Amino acid sequence: MQSIHHIKAATALTLLAASIGSAQAQHGHLEFCAPDSKATPVLSKGDFDGDGTVTRKDIQLLAEQIGKQQYIAFFDRNADHVLDQKDVAIATAEAGAASTQLDRELAAAYHGTKAYRQLSKATADGFVPWTEALYGHGAHYVQRPERGTLDYTFNPAAPEGLNYDADGRLWAVFYYIGPSPTRLDGTKYPPGDRFKPFSQAPEGFCGDADVWHHHAGGCFKGLNYEQPVMDPARLSFREGLSPQQCLPGSAVKNGLPVSSNAKWTPEFHMLHAWIYELNPCGTFAGTHPDLAKNALHPSGIAPNGHIHASNTHPSYPFTGGTLCAWLGQLGQVPEFCTARK
C-alpha cells in the first residue's frame, strides 16, 4: 500500500463530474442526508490492524475495545452503535479474508489518531482550534503549520484536523488541501512570485467513496498560530468574503493577507472521515446530523451567499469575476483572470 497519494492533475471536466457524483453519494458540507438514512460499517472487513488480512490479532483488538466499554465506530462491524459479541461473531467469520486498500487506509487513519480521543493529547501534539462549533461539524481543530502536515500531499495516517463536540469527544478526522505553490503543469512558480494558484482536491482515499468539499473566500477570525486561542467559541469562520471584507488594511504575506488574529484564503478543499462516530450520511459525508445541533448551521457561514465551485480549478464560474476581483485586492493578476478580458 502506498501511504501517500500525490495531488491529481485533474481536468476541470473530471473535477466537475466528481463534484456532482460526490454530492449525490455523500452530501456536501452544507447538506444533510435523509432522516431515515442508515449507517454502514466503516470497514468492509474487520482488519483492524490494517495488515491486509483479518486475523486472530484483529479479533483480539476488537475484544479489548469491548472490554474498555468505549464505543468507537471503527470497530462496529454491524453498524448498530454498540460494540458487543455480535461484532466479534462477524469478525470471527471474516477470519482469513483479505481487506481492501480502503480498509487499510482507514485503519491507518484510526491508528494515527486514536490517541487524540483525549483532546489534551491532541493539543499537546500541536492541534489548535480552527473554527467555532458548527452544526454537523462541531469544532475543527487543526495542526499548527510548524507542527503539522499542511502540505500538498494526502497521507491517510496524518490528517490535518480533528472534529470534536462540546464535551471534547472526537467524532471525525479531516484532511485539508489549500493553495498550492505549483502550476497546473507541475512546475513551481518562480521565487518572489506572490500569486499561488488554487488547490485541487487530491486523489484521497482509494476508490470513489470519499467526498472533498470546497470553501471559497475563507475568513478565519481570531486565528493566531503564534499565540493560538484555545477556546473555539472565540473563533469565527465565514466564507464568500473578499480579503478586504475579512481583513481591512491587512498586510500580505506569501501572497495571502494576514493580520495578528485572522487569516484569509481564496479557497481550500476538505474531506471528513467519520471513523469515531458512525455517520448515517456516510463515512466521508461532509456533515453529521447528530453533531452540535444547536450550533450555527453551516449555511450561515456565507453571509454573501455560498459560492459553490461546481466547475473547480482554475476557471470558476463566479458572476462578475468575483474570484479575480478578490485577487485584484491583493495586487495579483493571474493569467486566467487577464485572459477573461
Tab-separated table of C-alpha atoms in Angstrom:
chain	number	residue	atom	x	y	z
A	1	MET	CA	0.000	0.000	0.000
A	2	GLN	CA	1.235	3.459	-0.828
A	3	SER	CA	0.562	5.622	2.214
A	4	ILE	CA	0.785	8.904	0.372
A	5	HIS	CA	-1.134	9.861	-2.737
A	6	HIS	CA	0.083	12.848	-4.716
A	7	ILE	CA	-2.288	15.501	-5.937
A	8	LYS	CA	-4.078	14.684	-9.145
A	9	ALA	CA	-3.602	16.962	-12.125
A	10	ALA	CA	-7.279	16.571	-12.906
A	11	THR	CA	-9.079	18.380	-15.657
A	12	ALA	CA	-11.974	20.707	-14.927
A	13	LEU	CA	-14.333	18.244	-16.601
A	14	THR	CA	-13.168	15.409	-14.370
A	15	LEU	CA	-13.494	17.549	-11.268
A	16	LEU	CA	-16.969	18.633	-12.283
A	17	ALA	CA	-18.083	15.037	-12.707
A	18	ALA	CA	-16.521	14.094	-9.374
A	19	SER	CA	-18.237	17.012	-7.655
A	20	ILE	CA	-21.645	16.001	-8.995
A	21	GLY	CA	-21.127	12.344	-8.102
A	22	SER	CA	-19.891	13.179	-4.623
A	23	ALA	CA	-22.857	15.383	-3.850
A	24	GLN	CA	-25.235	12.597	-4.792
A	25	ALA	CA	-23.347	9.926	-2.872
A	26	GLN	CA	-22.299	11.532	0.400
A	27	HIS	CA	-23.630	15.100	0.530
A	28	GLY	CA	-21.523	18.229	0.835
A	29	HIS	CA	-20.665	20.332	3.847
A	30	LEU	CA	-23.943	22.266	3.660
A	31	GLU	CA	-26.194	19.255	3.242
A	32	PHE	CA	-27.637	16.564	5.491
A	33	CYS	CA	-28.884	13.165	4.384
A	34	ALA	CA	-32.477	11.947	4.723
A	35	PRO	CA	-33.592	11.367	8.336
A	36	ASP	CA	-34.149	7.645	7.697
A	37	SER	CA	-30.631	7.082	6.296
A	38	LYS	CA	-28.849	4.126	7.851
A	39	ALA	CA	-25.176	3.983	8.751
A	40	THR	CA	-22.939	1.272	7.346
A	41	PRO	CA	-19.745	-0.166	8.865
A	42	VAL	CA	-16.588	1.895	8.455
A	43	LEU	CA	-14.625	-1.145	7.235
A	44	SER	CA	-15.675	-3.767	4.711
A	45	LYS	CA	-13.681	-6.404	6.621
A	46	GLY	CA	-12.549	-6.485	10.258
A	47	ASP	CA	-8.886	-5.837	9.509
A	48	PHE	CA	-8.444	-3.528	12.486
A	49	ASP	CA	-4.641	-3.533	12.470
A	50	GLY	CA	-4.512	-2.798	8.739
A	51	ASP	CA	-2.102	-5.590	7.834
A	52	GLY	CA	-4.215	-6.759	4.890
A	53	THR	CA	-5.879	-9.838	6.405
A	54	VAL	CA	-8.397	-10.493	9.174
A	55	THR	CA	-6.522	-12.494	11.814
A	56	ARG	CA	-6.806	-13.516	15.441
A	57	LYS	CA	-4.983	-10.319	16.334
A	58	ASP	CA	-7.837	-8.262	14.849
A	59	ILE	CA	-10.411	-10.197	16.864
A	60	GLN	CA	-8.318	-9.581	19.982
A	61	LEU	CA	-8.202	-5.843	19.254
A	62	LEU	CA	-11.984	-5.820	18.997
A	63	ALA	CA	-12.369	-7.798	22.227
A	64	GLU	CA	-10.060	-5.370	24.011
A	65	GLN	CA	-12.145	-2.428	22.816
A	66	ILE	CA	-15.342	-4.109	24.010
A	67	GLY	CA	-13.677	-4.638	27.384
A	68	LYS	CA	-12.941	-0.929	27.668
A	69	GLN	CA	-16.652	-0.177	27.166
A	70	GLN	CA	-15.741	2.742	24.947
A	71	TYR	CA	-17.585	2.946	21.656
A	72	ILE	CA	-15.548	3.578	18.509
A	73	ALA	CA	-17.303	3.351	15.150
A	74	PHE	CA	-14.172	1.936	13.516
A	75	PHE	CA	-14.795	-1.405	15.331
A	76	ASP	CA	-18.572	-1.588	14.792
A	77	ARG	CA	-18.945	-4.477	12.329
A	78	ASN	CA	-22.752	-4.398	12.142
A	79	ALA	CA	-23.215	-0.615	12.455
A	80	ASP	CA	-25.663	-0.868	15.351
A	81	HIS	CA	-23.880	1.725	17.516
A	82	VAL	CA	-22.884	-0.943	20.059
A	83	LEU	CA	-19.677	-2.944	20.416
A	84	ASP	CA	-20.556	-6.434	21.599
A	85	GLN	CA	-20.281	-10.142	20.849
A	86	LYS	CA	-22.263	-9.702	17.640
A	87	ASP	CA	-19.321	-7.735	16.261
A	88	VAL	CA	-16.929	-10.449	17.445
A	89	ALA	CA	-19.004	-13.094	15.643
A	90	ILE	CA	-18.853	-11.123	12.389
A	91	ALA	CA	-15.111	-10.532	12.672
A	92	THR	CA	-14.536	-14.200	13.522
A	93	ALA	CA	-16.477	-15.260	10.417
A	94	GLU	CA	-14.236	-12.936	8.374
A	95	ALA	CA	-11.012	-14.600	9.601
A	96	GLY	CA	-8.593	-15.148	6.744
A	97	ALA	CA	-10.350	-12.676	4.458
A	98	ALA	CA	-8.299	-10.023	2.704
A	99	SER	CA	-9.147	-6.394	3.364
A	100	THR	CA	-9.358	-3.688	0.720
A	101	GLN	CA	-6.866	-0.889	0.246
A	102	LEU	CA	-9.548	1.495	1.519
A	103	ASP	CA	-9.862	-0.609	4.685
A	104	ARG	CA	-6.131	-0.404	5.212
A	105	GLU	CA	-6.079	3.348	4.686
A	106	LEU	CA	-8.932	3.831	7.161
A	107	ALA	CA	-7.031	1.665	9.634
A	108	ALA	CA	-4.028	3.959	9.155
A	109	ALA	CA	-6.264	6.960	9.879
A	110	TYR	CA	-7.515	5.334	13.068
A	111	HIS	CA	-4.131	4.233	14.399
A	112	GLY	CA	-2.614	7.598	13.508
A	113	THR	CA	-5.209	9.484	15.563
A	114	LYS	CA	-6.582	7.140	18.251
A	115	ALA	CA	-4.551	8.940	20.920
A	116	TYR	CA	-6.459	12.128	20.085
A	117	ARG	CA	-9.636	10.800	21.611
A	118	GLN	CA	-8.098	12.695	24.513
A	119	LEU	CA	-8.287	16.337	23.496
A	120	SER	CA	-5.373	17.168	25.786
A	121	LYS	CA	-3.170	14.793	23.786
A	122	ALA	CA	-4.188	16.477	20.540
A	123	THR	CA	-3.360	19.949	21.817
A	124	ALA	CA	-0.052	18.686	23.214
A	125	ASP	CA	0.779	17.436	19.715
A	126	GLY	CA	0.088	20.828	18.152
A	127	PHE	CA	-3.611	20.799	17.295
A	128	VAL	CA	-5.404	24.092	17.983
A	129	PRO	CA	-8.995	25.293	17.474
A	130	TRP	CA	-9.617	26.429	13.896
A	131	THR	CA	-13.340	27.272	13.908
A	132	GLU	CA	-16.170	27.732	16.337
A	133	ALA	CA	-18.639	24.875	16.688
A	134	LEU	CA	-20.826	24.428	13.596
A	135	TYR	CA	-23.883	22.216	13.230
A	136	GLY	CA	-22.864	18.968	11.587
A	137	HIS	CA	-19.163	19.651	12.134
A	138	GLY	CA	-18.538	20.503	15.753
A	139	ALA	CA	-15.350	22.446	16.384
A	140	HIS	CA	-12.498	21.920	13.941
A	141	TYR	CA	-9.018	21.549	15.407
A	142	VAL	CA	-6.069	21.805	13.019
A	143	GLN	CA	-2.348	21.196	13.240
A	144	ARG	CA	-0.321	24.353	13.676
A	145	PRO	CA	1.740	24.841	10.489
A	146	GLU	CA	5.122	24.294	12.142
A	147	ARG	CA	3.923	21.101	13.830
A	148	GLY	CA	1.529	19.617	11.363
A	149	THR	CA	1.132	18.350	7.831
A	150	LEU	CA	-0.296	21.356	5.989
A	151	ASP	CA	1.371	20.403	2.732
A	152	TYR	CA	0.195	19.342	-0.724
A	153	THR	CA	0.027	15.567	-0.342
A	154	PHE	CA	-2.569	13.242	1.119
A	155	ASN	CA	-1.496	10.890	3.909
A	156	PRO	CA	-4.357	8.884	5.436
A	157	ALA	CA	-2.349	8.285	8.622
A	158	ALA	CA	-1.756	12.012	9.218
A	159	PRO	CA	-4.952	14.048	8.850
A	160	GLU	CA	-4.586	17.785	9.181
A	161	GLY	CA	-7.543	18.148	11.517
A	162	LEU	CA	-9.971	16.684	14.049
A	163	ASN	CA	-13.682	17.269	14.754
A	164	TYR	CA	-14.755	17.454	18.415
A	165	ASP	CA	-18.074	18.034	20.149
A	166	ALA	CA	-18.593	20.423	23.054
A	167	ASP	CA	-17.552	17.731	25.528
A	168	GLY	CA	-14.205	17.194	23.825
A	169	ARG	CA	-15.297	13.900	22.237
A	170	LEU	CA	-13.640	13.041	18.928
A	171	TRP	CA	-16.074	12.278	16.085
A	172	ALA	CA	-14.024	12.512	12.905
A	173	VAL	CA	-10.735	13.397	11.298
A	174	PHE	CA	-10.380	15.715	8.333
A	175	TYR	CA	-7.914	16.375	5.554
A	176	TYR	CA	-7.080	19.782	4.087
A	177	ILE	CA	-5.584	20.894	0.793
A	178	GLY	CA	-5.008	24.629	0.430
A	179	PRO	CA	-3.398	26.976	-2.108
A	180	SER	CA	-0.508	25.296	-3.842
A	181	PRO	CA	2.865	26.701	-4.976
A	182	THR	CA	2.758	24.532	-8.093
A	183	ARG	CA	1.386	25.376	-11.529
A	184	LEU	CA	-1.110	23.081	-13.235
A	185	ASP	CA	1.700	21.683	-15.389
A	186	GLY	CA	3.605	20.659	-12.245
A	187	THR	CA	6.287	23.356	-12.383
A	188	LYS	CA	6.983	25.696	-9.480
A	189	TYR	CA	6.207	29.388	-9.562
A	190	PRO	CA	9.423	31.464	-9.573
A	191	PRO	CA	10.787	32.793	-6.259
A	192	GLY	CA	9.164	36.054	-5.288
A	193	ASP	CA	6.019	35.425	-7.312
A	194	ARG	CA	3.268	36.217	-4.829
A	195	PHE	CA	0.458	34.514	-6.670
A	196	LYS	CA	-0.226	30.950	-5.707
A	197	PRO	CA	-2.688	29.005	-7.830
A	198	PHE	CA	-5.609	27.285	-6.211
A	199	SER	CA	-5.587	23.828	-4.791
A	200	GLN	CA	-7.034	20.812	-6.499
A	201	ALA	CA	-8.690	18.093	-4.488
A	202	PRO	CA	-6.208	15.221	-4.316
A	203	GLU	CA	-6.967	11.618	-5.072
A	204	GLY	CA	-7.518	10.970	-1.381
A	205	PHE	CA	-8.658	7.576	-0.164
A	206	CYS	CA	-8.672	4.652	-2.570
A	207	GLY	CA	-11.814	4.465	-4.682
A	208	ASP	CA	-14.566	6.982	-5.303
A	209	ALA	CA	-16.346	6.974	-1.944
A	210	ASP	CA	-14.542	9.944	-0.400
A	211	VAL	CA	-16.020	13.407	-0.878
A	212	TRP	CA	-13.896	16.547	-0.879
A	213	HIS	CA	-15.916	19.691	-0.306
A	214	HIS	CA	-14.842	23.180	-1.274
A	215	HIS	CA	-14.673	26.525	0.528
A	216	ALA	CA	-14.015	29.830	-1.224
A	217	GLY	CA	-13.059	33.198	0.289
A	218	GLY	CA	-12.389	31.653	3.693
A	219	CYS	CA	-12.073	34.140	6.546
A	220	PHE	CA	-10.775	32.871	9.898
A	221	LYS	CA	-11.235	35.464	12.646
A	222	GLY	CA	-9.444	35.072	15.973
A	223	LEU	CA	-6.922	32.685	14.456
A	224	ASN	CA	-3.345	33.281	15.559
A	225	TYR	CA	-0.965	30.351	15.188
A	226	GLU	CA	1.780	32.055	17.200
A	227	GLN	CA	-0.482	32.595	20.220
A	228	PRO	CA	-3.406	30.293	19.496
A	229	VAL	CA	-6.830	30.742	21.039
A	230	MET	CA	-7.739	27.519	22.802
A	231	ASP	CA	-11.460	28.264	23.134
A	232	PRO	CA	-13.329	27.523	19.868
A	233	ALA	CA	-16.169	29.847	20.949
A	234	ARG	CA	-13.818	32.819	20.464
A	235	LEU	CA	-13.239	31.956	16.804
A	236	SER	CA	-15.305	32.688	13.725
A	237	PHE	CA	-15.157	31.113	10.261
A	238	ARG	CA	-17.030	32.667	7.339
A	239	GLU	CA	-16.676	32.229	3.596
A	240	GLY	CA	-17.575	34.082	0.428
A	241	LEU	CA	-15.708	37.149	1.710
A	242	SER	CA	-13.096	39.207	-0.086
A	243	PRO	CA	-9.730	39.977	1.531
A	244	GLN	CA	-10.869	43.495	2.346
A	245	GLN	CA	-14.111	42.258	3.884
A	246	CYS	CA	-12.149	39.809	6.000
A	247	LEU	CA	-9.100	41.871	6.905
A	248	PRO	CA	-9.421	45.589	6.166
A	249	GLY	CA	-5.981	47.088	5.709
A	250	SER	CA	-4.172	43.854	6.437
A	251	ALA	CA	-0.685	43.023	5.230
A	252	VAL	CA	0.037	40.463	2.542
A	253	LYS	CA	2.351	37.554	3.360
A	254	ASN	CA	3.219	34.766	0.947
A	255	GLY	CA	0.505	36.010	-1.373
A	256	LEU	CA	-2.272	35.817	1.223
A	257	PRO	CA	-3.498	38.581	3.534
A	258	VAL	CA	-2.933	38.073	7.235
A	259	SER	CA	-3.351	40.031	10.446
A	260	SER	CA	-2.382	39.278	14.027
A	261	ASN	CA	-5.552	37.288	14.687
A	262	ALA	CA	-7.104	36.421	11.336
A	263	LYS	CA	-6.331	34.627	8.088
A	264	TRP	CA	-7.837	34.691	4.585
A	265	THR	CA	-7.502	32.172	1.790
A	266	PRO	CA	-9.056	32.229	-1.691
A	267	GLU	CA	-10.142	28.594	-1.409
A	268	PHE	CA	-9.380	25.183	0.011
A	269	HIS	CA	-10.727	21.638	-0.045
A	270	MET	CA	-11.622	19.433	2.932
A	271	LEU	CA	-12.504	15.784	3.451
A	272	HIS	CA	-14.026	14.301	6.616
A	273	ALA	CA	-13.696	10.672	7.689
A	274	TRP	CA	-16.199	9.713	10.423
A	275	ILE	CA	-14.282	6.836	11.981
A	276	TYR	CA	-15.105	7.508	15.647
A	277	GLU	CA	-18.870	8.098	15.413
A	278	LEU	CA	-20.970	6.309	12.790
A	279	ASN	CA	-22.497	8.734	10.320
A	280	PRO	CA	-25.789	7.777	8.641
A	281	CYS	CA	-24.844	10.102	5.797
A	282	GLY	CA	-21.697	8.075	5.045
A	283	THR	CA	-18.172	7.611	6.356
A	284	PHE	CA	-16.950	10.510	4.197
A	285	ALA	CA	-20.004	12.755	4.437
A	286	GLY	CA	-19.470	16.483	4.787
A	287	THR	CA	-21.754	16.766	7.827
A	288	HIS	CA	-23.071	14.639	10.697
A	289	PRO	CA	-26.758	15.199	11.554
A	290	ASP	CA	-26.260	14.499	15.267
A	291	LEU	CA	-23.249	16.707	15.939
A	292	ALA	CA	-23.590	20.164	17.518
A	293	LYS	CA	-27.274	20.500	16.638
A	294	ASN	CA	-27.630	23.822	18.467
A	295	ALA	CA	-24.601	25.436	16.845
A	296	LEU	CA	-24.535	27.725	13.825
A	297	HIS	CA	-25.910	25.983	10.721
A	298	PRO	CA	-23.246	25.648	8.002
A	299	SER	CA	-25.417	27.680	5.638
A	300	GLY	CA	-24.822	30.631	7.969
A	301	ILE	CA	-21.086	30.750	7.333
A	302	ALA	CA	-21.577	32.511	3.975
A	303	PRO	CA	-23.064	35.967	4.670
A	304	ASN	CA	-22.782	36.897	0.984
A	305	GLY	CA	-24.303	33.644	-0.193
A	306	HIS	CA	-22.496	30.359	-0.581
A	307	ILE	CA	-20.125	30.250	-3.539
A	308	HIS	CA	-20.208	26.767	-4.979
A	309	ALA	CA	-17.348	26.000	-7.335
A	310	SER	CA	-19.014	23.159	-9.219
A	311	ASN	CA	-16.503	23.756	-12.005
A	312	THR	CA	-13.360	23.966	-9.932
A	313	HIS	CA	-9.778	24.924	-10.648
A	314	PRO	CA	-8.975	27.232	-12.313
A	315	SER	CA	-11.969	28.711	-14.211
A	316	TYR	CA	-14.513	29.464	-11.510
A	317	PRO	CA	-17.893	30.498	-12.924
A	318	PHE	CA	-18.286	33.371	-10.460
A	319	THR	CA	-20.708	36.072	-11.559
A	320	GLY	CA	-18.866	39.266	-12.372
A	321	GLY	CA	-15.446	37.705	-11.965
A	322	THR	CA	-15.621	37.558	-8.164
A	323	LEU	CA	-12.500	35.463	-7.752
A	324	CYS	CA	-10.391	37.683	-9.985
A	325	ALA	CA	-11.663	40.735	-8.118
A	326	TRP	CA	-10.602	39.176	-4.839
A	327	LEU	CA	-7.106	38.568	-6.150
A	328	GLY	CA	-7.008	42.087	-7.546
A	329	GLN	CA	-7.362	43.369	-3.997
A	330	LEU	CA	-4.047	41.672	-3.311
A	331	GLY	CA	-2.360	43.164	-6.364
A	332	GLN	CA	-2.277	39.752	-8.010
A	333	VAL	CA	-3.460	39.263	-11.586
A	334	PRO	CA	-3.091	35.618	-12.601
A	335	GLU	CA	-3.143	34.748	-16.276
A	336	PHE	CA	-6.580	33.193	-16.272
A	337	CYS	CA	-8.019	36.498	-14.987
A	338	THR	CA	-6.430	38.608	-17.717
A	339	ALA	CA	-7.498	36.040	-20.302
A	340	ARG	CA	-11.130	36.697	-19.386
A	341	LYS	CA	-10.947	40.250	-20.663
